[in-house]
Amino acid sequence: EKGGFETFMLKEIHEQADAVADTIADRTVRPDGVDLPELDDELLRGATRLIIVACGTSYHAGLIGRYALEEWARIPVEMDVASEYRYRNPVVGPGDIVIGITQSGETLDTLAAMRLARERGATVIAVTNIMGSQATRDAHSTVYTRAGLEIGVAATKTFVAQVAVMYLLALRMAELRGTLTPERRTELVTRLKRIPHDIGVMLDKGSETIDRVAERHFEKEFFLYLGRHVGLPVSLEGALKLKEISYIATDAYAAGEMKHGPIALLDQDTPVVVVATDSPVLEKVISNIQEVKVRGAHVIAVATEGTDLGDNAEDTLRVPPTDWMLQPLLAVIPLQLLAYRIARLRGLNVDQPRNLAKTVTVE
Ligand code: F6R
């Protein structure tokens, strides 16, 4: 049932091209727009604010969604982890759309946050991978990810499918609200439809650099992850993957925050993973890489093929070019694989890490 792979996690990492392809398939038939018939057009057109609630990896997918929704649909977006949102007496009501992202559809805190918002008059949308799960019953409408069943405890293919749904939602809202030109929408839909191919090419290429980085650093006690803009949630997700399956302490920070504290952690030995894919903030990220390098730490960069980062990074994990806003769908993959390789070198059971459950139905 592992289809020739040594673990479910590795199999599921390799199913990510299909997870994205299936999730966007019939929703990206028009060249210049997205269709999400599960959602009411009037609702999306009239919303004054979006609030995204989720836990763990699903929260990271939501963070990427927030950048896309703000950038493309120009709508204010609020975001919180569900366990905080539900206990902070949030200001929420009619006119708000609350989006609960939950792969399993059964995460207690996310369900509670969705119910609270619904009681207060908000419209609630579930983004889930499981048909008929509790989230679909608690929400007014549901947009399904189509990643197929995920068995590994660490979320991988469900994450990319969630990110794809958030992009679809942002593009749909942008069209309804007239905030992107048809040309820009066409460009984004075209790029999005190419992502499964890009993922496939990347996975087929093999992972020599990743293996080398893993060999060099698997006995380290700490990894720092840095990113800016959509690279930040990718850093957060890469750090979470490493900590949950390899039990190595990680911290993930907005790169611009580095000099406000985390830089004190750096010494000659620290591996620092920096998401440095093409974007309008790449120059800033490169400055951060230089700051890390002068402290003697090892920089492991994730960068777009063909982009010169200077000789600042010790190792560079390359991803294919795409629209900069869509980069997370590609950039997360080397970080999943890096976490995977390190955990295997440490001899750990990646499919069932200690203390973790696939579905968290308790607080
Ligand atoms: C991380 C992971 C968890 C889940 C979180 C939310 O790899 O799997 O952080 O993302 O427990 O789960 P769902 O999406 O089912 O609500």
mmCIF file of C-alpha atoms and ligand atoms in Angstrom:
data_model
loop_
_atom_site.group_PDB
_atom_site.id
_atom_site.type_symbol
_atom_site.label_atom_id
_atom_site.label_comp_id
_atom_site.label_asym_id
_atom_site.label_seq_id
_atom_site.Cartn_x
_atom_site.Cartn_y
_atom_site.Cartn_z
ATOM 1 C CA GLU A 1 0.000 0.000 0.000
ATOM 2 C CA LYS A 2 3.073 2.216 0.191
ATOM 3 C CA GLY A 3 3.343 1.823 -3.559
ATOM 4 C CA GLY A 4 7.042 0.985 -3.519
ATOM 5 C CA PHE A 5 7.993 3.838 -1.173
ATOM 6 C CA GLU A 6 9.728 3.153 2.128
ATOM 7 C CA THR A 7 7.183 5.161 4.126
ATOM 8 C CA PHE A 8 3.753 6.712 3.700
ATOM 9 C CA MET A 9 5.241 10.155 4.142
ATOM 10 C CA LEU A 10 7.601 9.719 1.206
ATOM 11 C CA LYS A 11 4.779 8.309 -0.905
ATOM 12 C CA GLU A 12 2.572 11.252 -0.001
ATOM 13 C CA ILE A 13 5.317 13.763 -0.783
ATOM 14 C CA HIS A 14 5.433 12.181 -4.242
ATOM 15 C CA GLU A 15 1.658 12.458 -4.616
ATOM 16 C CA GLN A 16 1.744 16.232 -4.361
ATOM 17 C CA ALA A 17 1.611 16.926 -8.082
ATOM 18 C CA ASP A 18 -1.627 14.940 -8.238
ATOM 19 C CA ALA A 19 -2.963 16.555 -5.070
ATOM 20 C CA VAL A 20 -2.654 19.999 -6.654
ATOM 21 C CA ALA A 21 -3.818 18.841 -10.103
ATOM 22 C CA ASP A 22 -6.952 17.187 -8.709
ATOM 23 C CA THR A 23 -7.716 20.123 -6.445
ATOM 24 C CA ILE A 24 -7.614 22.710 -9.230
ATOM 25 C CA ALA A 25 -8.832 20.526 -12.159
ATOM 26 C CA ASP A 26 -12.427 21.512 -12.987
ATOM 27 C CA ARG A 27 -12.022 24.761 -11.078
ATOM 28 C CA THR A 28 -9.555 26.219 -13.576
ATOM 29 C CA VAL A 29 -11.268 25.470 -16.865
ATOM 30 C CA ARG A 30 -11.679 29.111 -17.872
ATOM 31 C CA PRO A 31 -8.393 30.695 -18.978
ATOM 32 C CA ASP A 32 -8.953 33.938 -17.093
ATOM 33 C CA GLY A 33 -10.709 32.812 -13.963
ATOM 34 C CA VAL A 34 -11.580 30.253 -11.361
ATOM 35 C CA ASP A 35 -14.896 28.563 -10.635
ATOM 36 C CA LEU A 36 -15.926 27.592 -7.143
ATOM 37 C CA PRO A 37 -19.605 26.765 -7.509
ATOM 38 C CA GLU A 38 -19.718 25.647 -3.869
ATOM 39 C CA LEU A 39 -19.508 29.295 -2.824
ATOM 40 C CA ASP A 40 -22.119 31.956 -3.356
ATOM 41 C CA ASP A 41 -20.934 34.797 -5.605
ATOM 42 C CA GLU A 42 -22.919 37.428 -3.722
ATOM 43 C CA LEU A 43 -21.355 36.321 -0.485
ATOM 44 C CA LEU A 44 -17.832 36.618 -1.880
ATOM 45 C CA ARG A 45 -18.570 39.936 -3.562
ATOM 46 C CA GLY A 46 -20.115 41.511 -0.484
ATOM 47 C CA ALA A 47 -17.783 40.294 2.255
ATOM 48 C CA THR A 48 -16.099 43.063 4.196
ATOM 49 C CA ARG A 49 -13.520 40.922 5.926
ATOM 50 C CA LEU A 50 -12.162 37.388 5.968
ATOM 51 C CA ILE A 51 -10.995 35.597 9.073
ATOM 52 C CA ILE A 52 -8.967 32.419 8.738
ATOM 53 C CA VAL A 53 -8.707 29.948 11.623
ATOM 54 C CA ALA A 54 -6.718 26.715 11.680
ATOM 55 C CA CYS A 55 -4.060 24.742 13.566
ATOM 56 C CA GLY A 56 -0.560 23.544 12.736
ATOM 57 C CA THR A 57 0.214 22.987 9.093
ATOM 58 C CA SER A 58 -3.291 24.105 8.089
ATOM 59 C CA TYR A 59 -2.545 27.420 9.776
ATOM 60 C CA HIS A 60 0.512 27.810 7.559
ATOM 61 C CA ALA A 61 -1.652 27.201 4.484
ATOM 62 C CA GLY A 62 -3.945 29.931 5.784
ATOM 63 C CA LEU A 63 -1.034 32.344 6.151
ATOM 64 C CA ILE A 64 -0.163 31.882 2.485
ATOM 65 C CA GLY A 65 -3.837 32.386 1.648
ATOM 66 C CA ARG A 66 -3.823 35.669 3.502
ATOM 67 C CA TYR A 67 -1.069 37.091 1.303
ATOM 68 C CA ALA A 68 -2.926 36.021 -1.840
ATOM 69 C CA LEU A 69 -6.307 37.314 -0.652
ATOM 70 C CA GLU A 70 -4.876 40.695 0.280
ATOM 71 C CA GLU A 71 -2.690 41.001 -2.803
ATOM 72 C CA TRP A 72 -5.215 39.845 -5.378
ATOM 73 C CA ALA A 73 -8.678 40.440 -3.855
ATOM 74 C CA ARG A 74 -7.709 43.504 -1.776
ATOM 75 C CA ILE A 75 -9.823 42.369 1.153
ATOM 76 C CA PRO A 76 -8.754 42.657 4.795
ATOM 77 C CA VAL A 77 -7.833 39.271 6.208
ATOM 78 C CA GLU A 78 -7.378 38.330 9.814
ATOM 79 C CA MET A 79 -5.699 35.131 10.840
ATOM 80 C CA ASP A 80 -5.329 33.268 14.096
ATOM 81 C CA VAL A 81 -4.620 29.822 15.423
ATOM 82 C CA ALA A 82 -7.975 28.340 16.353
ATOM 83 C CA SER A 83 -7.037 27.667 19.973
ATOM 84 C CA GLU A 84 -6.376 31.387 20.479
ATOM 85 C CA TYR A 85 -9.235 32.685 18.388
ATOM 86 C CA ARG A 86 -11.918 30.770 20.242
ATOM 87 C CA TYR A 87 -10.875 32.077 23.657
ATOM 88 C CA ARG A 88 -10.259 35.717 22.849
ATOM 89 C CA ASN A 89 -13.859 36.918 22.584
ATOM 90 C CA PRO A 90 -13.278 37.912 18.955
ATOM 91 C CA VAL A 91 -15.140 40.759 17.286
ATOM 92 C CA VAL A 92 -16.942 38.897 14.525
ATOM 93 C CA GLY A 93 -20.406 38.947 13.011
ATOM 94 C CA PRO A 94 -22.545 39.455 9.902
ATOM 95 C CA GLY A 95 -20.481 40.555 6.880
ATOM 96 C CA ASP A 96 -17.500 38.473 7.987
ATOM 97 C CA ILE A 97 -16.545 35.239 6.287
ATOM 98 C CA VAL A 98 -14.716 32.839 8.561
ATOM 99 C CA ILE A 99 -12.680 30.141 6.845
ATOM 100 C CA GLY A 100 -11.786 27.090 8.894
ATOM 101 C CA ILE A 101 -8.962 25.107 7.291
ATOM 102 C CA THR A 102 -8.726 21.557 8.589
ATOM 103 C CA GLN A 103 -7.433 18.574 6.655
ATOM 104 C CA SER A 104 -9.211 16.047 8.858
ATOM 105 C CA GLY A 105 -12.288 18.188 9.398
ATOM 106 C CA GLU A 106 -12.258 17.007 13.006
ATOM 107 C CA THR A 107 -9.758 19.240 14.827
ATOM 108 C CA LEU A 108 -11.548 20.294 17.981
ATOM 109 C CA ASP A 109 -10.156 23.816 18.308
ATOM 110 C CA THR A 110 -10.837 24.646 14.670
ATOM 111 C CA LEU A 111 -14.397 23.353 14.908
ATOM 112 C CA ALA A 112 -14.982 25.353 18.094
ATOM 113 C CA ALA A 113 -13.675 28.545 16.458
ATOM 114 C CA MET A 114 -15.932 27.974 13.452
ATOM 115 C CA ARG A 115 -18.982 27.381 15.664
ATOM 116 C CA LEU A 116 -18.305 30.478 17.734
ATOM 117 C CA ALA A 117 -18.115 32.631 14.605
ATOM 118 C CA ARG A 118 -21.299 31.091 13.239
ATOM 119 C CA GLU A 119 -23.175 31.770 16.483
ATOM 120 C CA ARG A 120 -22.142 35.400 16.191
ATOM 121 C CA GLY A 121 -23.564 35.746 12.709
ATOM 122 C CA ALA A 122 -20.556 35.191 10.422
ATOM 123 C CA THR A 123 -20.716 32.996 7.348
ATOM 124 C CA VAL A 124 -18.476 29.981 7.790
ATOM 125 C CA ILE A 125 -16.601 28.132 5.048
ATOM 126 C CA ALA A 126 -14.775 24.852 5.666
ATOM 127 C CA VAL A 127 -11.702 23.854 3.680
ATOM 128 C CA THR A 128 -11.209 20.159 4.301
ATOM 129 C CA ASN A 129 -9.969 16.961 2.711
ATOM 130 C CA ILE A 130 -12.524 14.615 4.261
ATOM 131 C CA MET A 131 -16.018 14.234 2.818
ATOM 132 C CA GLY A 132 -18.754 14.498 5.400
ATOM 133 C CA SER A 133 -16.341 15.398 8.226
ATOM 134 C CA GLN A 134 -17.633 17.444 11.161
ATOM 135 C CA ALA A 135 -16.276 20.686 9.681
ATOM 136 C CA THR A 136 -18.517 20.244 6.642
ATOM 137 C CA ARG A 137 -21.527 20.003 8.962
ATOM 138 C CA ASP A 138 -20.543 23.015 11.043
ATOM 139 C CA ALA A 139 -19.924 25.266 8.031
ATOM 140 C CA HIS A 140 -22.403 26.974 5.696
ATOM 141 C CA SER A 141 -20.359 25.745 2.729
ATOM 142 C CA THR A 142 -17.332 23.588 2.052
ATOM 143 C CA VAL A 143 -14.529 23.715 -0.468
ATOM 144 C CA TYR A 144 -12.811 20.351 -0.665
ATOM 145 C CA THR A 145 -9.144 19.756 -1.158
ATOM 146 C CA ARG A 146 -8.621 16.609 -3.188
ATOM 147 C CA ALA A 147 -5.382 15.220 -1.851
ATOM 148 C CA GLY A 148 -6.645 11.696 -1.273
ATOM 149 C CA LEU A 149 -6.209 9.963 2.055
ATOM 150 C CA GLU A 150 -3.111 11.039 3.958
ATOM 151 C CA ILE A 151 -1.737 8.439 6.371
ATOM 152 C CA GLY A 152 1.592 9.909 7.484
ATOM 153 C CA VAL A 153 1.054 11.986 10.615
ATOM 154 C CA ALA A 154 3.044 14.866 9.152
ATOM 155 C CA ALA A 155 0.844 16.726 6.676
ATOM 156 C CA THR A 156 2.389 17.070 3.215
ATOM 157 C CA LYS A 157 0.071 16.569 0.254
ATOM 158 C CA THR A 158 -2.900 17.951 2.160
ATOM 159 C CA PHE A 159 -0.868 21.118 2.763
ATOM 160 C CA VAL A 160 -0.198 21.824 -0.904
ATOM 161 C CA ALA A 161 -3.846 21.068 -1.683
ATOM 162 C CA GLN A 162 -4.942 23.570 0.979
ATOM 163 C CA VAL A 163 -2.613 26.208 -0.407
ATOM 164 C CA ALA A 164 -4.044 25.549 -3.877
ATOM 165 C CA VAL A 165 -7.586 26.082 -2.548
ATOM 166 C CA MET A 166 -6.568 29.355 -0.956
ATOM 167 C CA TYR A 167 -5.169 30.539 -4.290
ATOM 168 C CA LEU A 168 -8.383 29.488 -6.033
ATOM 169 C CA LEU A 169 -10.446 31.394 -3.502
ATOM 170 C CA ALA A 170 -8.282 34.496 -3.824
ATOM 171 C CA LEU A 171 -8.522 34.385 -7.632
ATOM 172 C CA ARG A 172 -12.280 33.871 -7.518
ATOM 173 C CA MET A 173 -12.719 36.809 -5.163
ATOM 174 C CA ALA A 174 -10.398 38.972 -7.249
ATOM 175 C CA GLU A 175 -12.540 38.305 -10.302
ATOM 176 C CA LEU A 176 -15.812 39.013 -8.523
ATOM 177 C CA ARG A 177 -14.473 42.158 -6.921
ATOM 178 C CA GLY A 178 -12.676 43.405 -10.029
ATOM 179 C CA THR A 179 -9.326 43.752 -8.298
ATOM 180 C CA LEU A 180 -7.169 41.980 -10.907
ATOM 181 C CA THR A 181 -7.096 42.592 -14.642
ATOM 182 C CA PRO A 182 -8.141 39.697 -16.897
ATOM 183 C CA GLU A 183 -4.529 39.583 -18.151
ATOM 184 C CA ARG A 184 -3.112 39.121 -14.675
ATOM 185 C CA ARG A 185 -5.775 36.524 -13.852
ATOM 186 C CA THR A 186 -4.945 34.619 -17.020
ATOM 187 C CA GLU A 187 -1.274 34.687 -16.131
ATOM 188 C CA LEU A 188 -1.938 33.372 -12.628
ATOM 189 C CA VAL A 189 -4.364 30.648 -13.749
ATOM 190 C CA THR A 190 -1.834 29.540 -16.380
ATOM 191 C CA ARG A 191 0.972 29.438 -13.840
ATOM 192 C CA LEU A 192 -1.164 27.623 -11.291
ATOM 193 C CA LYS A 193 -2.098 24.954 -13.830
ATOM 194 C CA ARG A 194 1.586 24.408 -14.507
ATOM 195 C CA ILE A 195 2.445 23.785 -10.867
ATOM 196 C CA PRO A 196 1.701 20.012 -10.916
ATOM 197 C CA HIS A 197 4.139 19.665 -13.805
ATOM 198 C CA ASP A 198 6.746 21.743 -11.954
ATOM 199 C CA ILE A 199 6.336 19.601 -8.824
ATOM 200 C CA GLY A 200 6.676 16.433 -10.884
ATOM 201 C CA VAL A 201 9.877 17.623 -12.543
ATOM 202 C CA MET A 202 11.341 18.584 -9.195
ATOM 203 C CA LEU A 203 10.534 15.246 -7.570
ATOM 204 C CA ASP A 204 11.834 13.264 -10.557
ATOM 205 C CA LYS A 205 15.142 15.071 -10.509
ATOM 206 C CA GLY A 206 16.184 13.396 -7.300
ATOM 207 C CA SER A 207 17.640 15.123 -4.328
ATOM 208 C CA GLU A 208 21.429 14.939 -4.246
ATOM 209 C CA THR A 209 21.811 18.358 -2.662
ATOM 210 C CA ILE A 210 19.146 17.606 -0.091
ATOM 211 C CA ASP A 211 20.853 14.325 0.784
ATOM 212 C CA ARG A 212 24.190 16.086 1.173
ATOM 213 C CA VAL A 213 22.722 18.782 3.421
ATOM 214 C CA ALA A 214 20.962 16.137 5.504
ATOM 215 C CA GLU A 215 24.166 14.103 5.886
ATOM 216 C CA ARG A 216 26.078 17.149 6.999
ATOM 217 C CA HIS A 217 23.586 18.432 9.540
ATOM 218 C CA PHE A 218 21.455 15.556 10.832
ATOM 219 C CA GLU A 219 23.180 15.481 14.209
ATOM 220 C CA LYS A 220 22.699 19.185 14.895
ATOM 221 C CA GLU A 221 20.562 20.209 17.830
ATOM 222 C CA PHE A 222 19.007 23.309 16.358
ATOM 223 C CA PHE A 223 17.923 24.734 12.995
ATOM 224 C CA LEU A 224 16.800 28.286 12.315
ATOM 225 C CA TYR A 225 14.402 28.999 9.416
ATOM 226 C CA LEU A 226 13.957 32.439 7.870
ATOM 227 C CA GLY A 227 11.697 33.872 5.185
ATOM 228 C CA ARG A 228 9.865 36.984 4.101
ATOM 229 C CA HIS A 229 6.394 37.500 2.639
ATOM 230 C CA VAL A 230 5.078 34.183 1.257
ATOM 231 C CA GLY A 231 8.473 32.695 2.095
ATOM 232 C CA LEU A 232 7.691 33.137 5.792
ATOM 233 C CA PRO A 233 4.888 30.559 6.014
ATOM 234 C CA VAL A 234 7.092 28.214 3.977
ATOM 235 C CA SER A 235 9.803 28.665 6.626
ATOM 236 C CA LEU A 236 7.302 28.046 9.405
ATOM 237 C CA GLU A 237 6.119 24.887 7.688
ATOM 238 C CA GLY A 238 9.658 23.636 6.987
ATOM 239 C CA ALA A 239 10.546 24.195 10.645
ATOM 240 C CA LEU A 240 7.428 22.386 11.848
ATOM 241 C CA LYS A 241 8.134 19.401 9.591
ATOM 242 C CA LEU A 242 11.701 19.093 10.880
ATOM 243 C CA LYS A 243 10.733 19.398 14.536
ATOM 244 C CA GLU A 244 7.842 16.963 14.401
ATOM 245 C CA ILE A 245 9.557 14.102 12.612
ATOM 246 C CA SER A 246 13.233 14.550 13.606
ATOM 247 C CA TYR A 247 12.764 16.007 17.122
ATOM 248 C CA ILE A 248 15.315 18.712 16.379
ATOM 249 C CA ALA A 249 14.559 22.098 17.949
ATOM 250 C CA THR A 250 13.650 24.662 15.313
ATOM 251 C CA ASP A 251 12.685 28.275 15.241
ATOM 252 C CA ALA A 252 11.167 30.061 12.263
ATOM 253 C CA TYR A 253 11.226 33.813 11.974
ATOM 254 C CA ALA A 254 10.371 36.624 9.644
ATOM 255 C CA ALA A 255 13.844 37.366 8.290
ATOM 256 C CA GLY A 256 13.464 41.042 9.137
ATOM 257 C CA GLU A 257 13.003 40.129 12.790
ATOM 258 C CA MET A 258 16.352 38.383 12.958
ATOM 259 C CA LYS A 259 18.263 41.284 14.395
ATOM 260 C CA HIS A 260 15.588 41.762 17.043
ATOM 261 C CA GLY A 261 16.638 38.612 18.852
ATOM 262 C CA PRO A 262 17.179 35.334 17.018
ATOM 263 C CA ILE A 263 20.539 36.418 15.622
ATOM 264 C CA ALA A 264 21.893 35.786 19.133
ATOM 265 C CA LEU A 265 21.327 32.061 18.550
ATOM 266 C CA LEU A 266 23.766 31.851 15.665
ATOM 267 C CA ASP A 267 27.176 30.271 16.019
ATOM 268 C CA GLN A 268 29.620 28.449 13.738
ATOM 269 C CA ASP A 269 27.494 25.365 13.789
ATOM 270 C CA THR A 270 23.954 26.581 13.253
ATOM 271 C CA PRO A 271 22.212 25.527 10.047
ATOM 272 C CA VAL A 272 19.998 28.370 8.848
ATOM 273 C CA VAL A 273 17.437 27.538 6.195
ATOM 274 C CA VAL A 274 16.460 30.619 4.214
ATOM 275 C CA VAL A 275 13.589 30.707 1.724
ATOM 276 C CA ALA A 276 15.039 32.949 -0.980
ATOM 277 C CA THR A 277 12.851 32.329 -4.005
ATOM 278 C CA ASP A 278 12.327 35.101 -6.569
ATOM 279 C CA SER A 279 10.157 37.906 -5.249
ATOM 280 C CA PRO A 280 10.126 41.682 -4.842
ATOM 281 C CA VAL A 281 11.724 41.178 -1.412
ATOM 282 C CA LEU A 282 14.560 38.925 -2.608
ATOM 283 C CA GLU A 283 17.175 41.676 -2.172
ATOM 284 C CA LYS A 284 16.157 41.988 1.473
ATOM 285 C CA VAL A 285 16.391 38.237 1.926
ATOM 286 C CA ILE A 286 19.879 38.230 0.400
ATOM 287 C CA SER A 287 20.964 40.884 2.924
ATOM 288 C CA ASN A 288 19.668 38.635 5.682
ATOM 289 C CA ILE A 289 21.651 35.736 4.248
ATOM 290 C CA GLN A 290 24.789 37.878 4.353
ATOM 291 C CA GLU A 291 24.109 38.769 7.984
ATOM 292 C CA VAL A 292 23.855 35.076 8.797
ATOM 293 C CA LYS A 293 26.988 34.245 6.862
ATOM 294 C CA VAL A 294 29.204 36.787 8.581
ATOM 295 C CA ARG A 295 28.361 35.074 11.866
ATOM 296 C CA GLY A 296 29.792 31.867 10.457
ATOM 297 C CA ALA A 297 26.498 29.962 10.403
ATOM 298 C CA HIS A 298 25.681 27.605 7.515
ATOM 299 C CA VAL A 299 23.132 28.982 5.076
ATOM 300 C CA ILE A 300 20.914 26.503 3.263
ATOM 301 C CA ALA A 301 18.943 28.524 0.729
ATOM 302 C CA VAL A 302 15.844 27.581 -1.220
ATOM 303 C CA ALA A 303 16.123 29.566 -4.436
ATOM 304 C CA THR A 304 14.628 29.766 -7.903
ATOM 305 C CA GLU A 305 16.572 28.078 -10.689
ATOM 306 C CA GLY A 306 18.712 30.602 -12.517
ATOM 307 C CA THR A 307 18.786 33.182 -9.744
ATOM 308 C CA ASP A 308 22.213 34.159 -8.482
ATOM 309 C CA LEU A 309 22.369 34.547 -4.721
ATOM 310 C CA GLY A 310 26.063 35.401 -4.801
ATOM 311 C CA ASP A 311 28.307 32.946 -2.995
ATOM 312 C CA ASN A 312 26.603 33.481 0.319
ATOM 313 C CA ALA A 313 24.770 30.199 0.678
ATOM 314 C CA GLU A 314 26.668 27.033 1.507
ATOM 315 C CA ASP A 315 24.034 24.926 -0.221
ATOM 316 C CA THR A 316 21.190 25.933 -2.476
ATOM 317 C CA LEU A 317 18.068 23.859 -3.037
ATOM 318 C CA ARG A 318 16.643 24.875 -6.403
ATOM 319 C CA VAL A 319 12.979 25.150 -7.363
ATOM 320 C CA PRO A 320 11.560 25.878 -10.832
ATOM 321 C CA PRO A 321 10.501 29.431 -11.661
ATOM 322 C CA THR A 322 6.831 30.350 -11.335
ATOM 323 C CA ASP A 323 4.853 33.432 -10.376
ATOM 324 C CA TRP A 324 6.404 34.666 -7.144
ATOM 325 C CA MET A 325 3.105 34.484 -5.262
ATOM 326 C CA LEU A 326 2.805 30.779 -6.149
ATOM 327 C CA GLN A 327 6.344 29.891 -5.079
ATOM 328 C CA PRO A 328 5.250 28.302 -1.761
ATOM 329 C CA LEU A 329 3.753 25.329 -3.620
ATOM 330 C CA LEU A 330 7.230 24.538 -4.930
ATOM 331 C CA ALA A 331 9.475 25.871 -2.172
ATOM 332 C CA VAL A 332 7.915 23.737 0.551
ATOM 333 C CA ILE A 333 8.865 20.494 -1.199
ATOM 334 C CA PRO A 334 12.653 20.572 -0.665
ATOM 335 C CA LEU A 335 11.969 21.466 2.972
ATOM 336 C CA GLN A 336 9.664 18.462 3.408
ATOM 337 C CA LEU A 337 12.330 16.259 1.830
ATOM 338 C CA LEU A 338 15.080 17.746 3.985
ATOM 339 C CA ALA A 339 13.085 17.061 7.157
ATOM 340 C CA TYR A 340 12.356 13.582 5.862
ATOM 341 C CA ARG A 341 15.977 12.719 5.094
ATOM 342 C CA ILE A 342 17.200 14.038 8.433
ATOM 343 C CA ALA A 343 14.597 12.042 10.359
ATOM 344 C CA ARG A 344 15.542 8.867 8.473
ATOM 345 C CA LEU A 345 19.239 9.427 9.159
ATOM 346 C CA ARG A 346 18.347 9.714 12.824
ATOM 347 C CA GLY A 347 16.587 6.368 12.522
ATOM 348 C CA LEU A 348 13.129 7.642 13.385
ATOM 349 C CA ASN A 349 9.628 6.491 12.513
ATOM 350 C CA VAL A 350 8.517 9.366 10.321
ATOM 351 C CA ASP A 351 5.014 8.078 9.717
ATOM 352 C CA GLN A 352 4.222 7.983 13.413
ATOM 353 C CA PRO A 353 6.297 10.500 15.343
ATOM 354 C CA ARG A 354 6.177 10.276 19.127
ATOM 355 C CA ASN A 355 3.410 12.135 20.993
ATOM 356 C CA LEU A 356 1.540 13.160 17.845
ATOM 357 C CA ALA A 357 -1.838 12.056 16.519
ATOM 358 C CA LYS A 358 -3.110 12.468 12.989
ATOM 359 C CA THR A 359 -6.403 13.879 14.194
ATOM 360 C CA VAL A 360 -6.556 16.029 17.295
ATOM 361 C CA THR A 361 -10.054 15.746 18.722
ATOM 362 C CA VAL A 362 -9.114 17.001 22.178
ATOM 363 C CA GLU A 363 -7.896 20.407 23.339
HETATM 364 C C1 F6R B 1 1.641 18.875 11.023
HETATM 365 C C2 F6R B 1 0.283 18.422 11.284
HETATM 366 C C3 F6R B 1 -0.556 19.153 12.261
HETATM 367 C C4 F6R B 1 -1.923 19.422 11.658
HETATM 368 C C5 F6R B 1 -2.865 20.034 12.682
HETATM 369 C C6 F6R B 1 -4.209 20.412 12.093
HETATM 370 O O1 F6R B 1 2.277 18.081 10.103
HETATM 371 O O2 F6R B 1 -0.142 17.487 10.688
HETATM 372 O O3 F6R B 1 0.054 20.344 12.657
HETATM 373 O O4 F6R B 1 -1.765 20.264 10.551
HETATM 374 O O5 F6R B 1 -3.053 19.123 13.742
HETATM 375 O O6 F6R B 1 -4.873 19.305 11.579
HETATM 376 P P1 F6R B 1 -6.124 19.457 10.651
HETATM 377 O O7 F6R B 1 -5.684 20.069 9.382
HETATM 378 O O8 F6R B 1 -6.663 18.061 10.488
HETATM 379 O O9 F6R B 1 -7.096 20.351 11.374
#
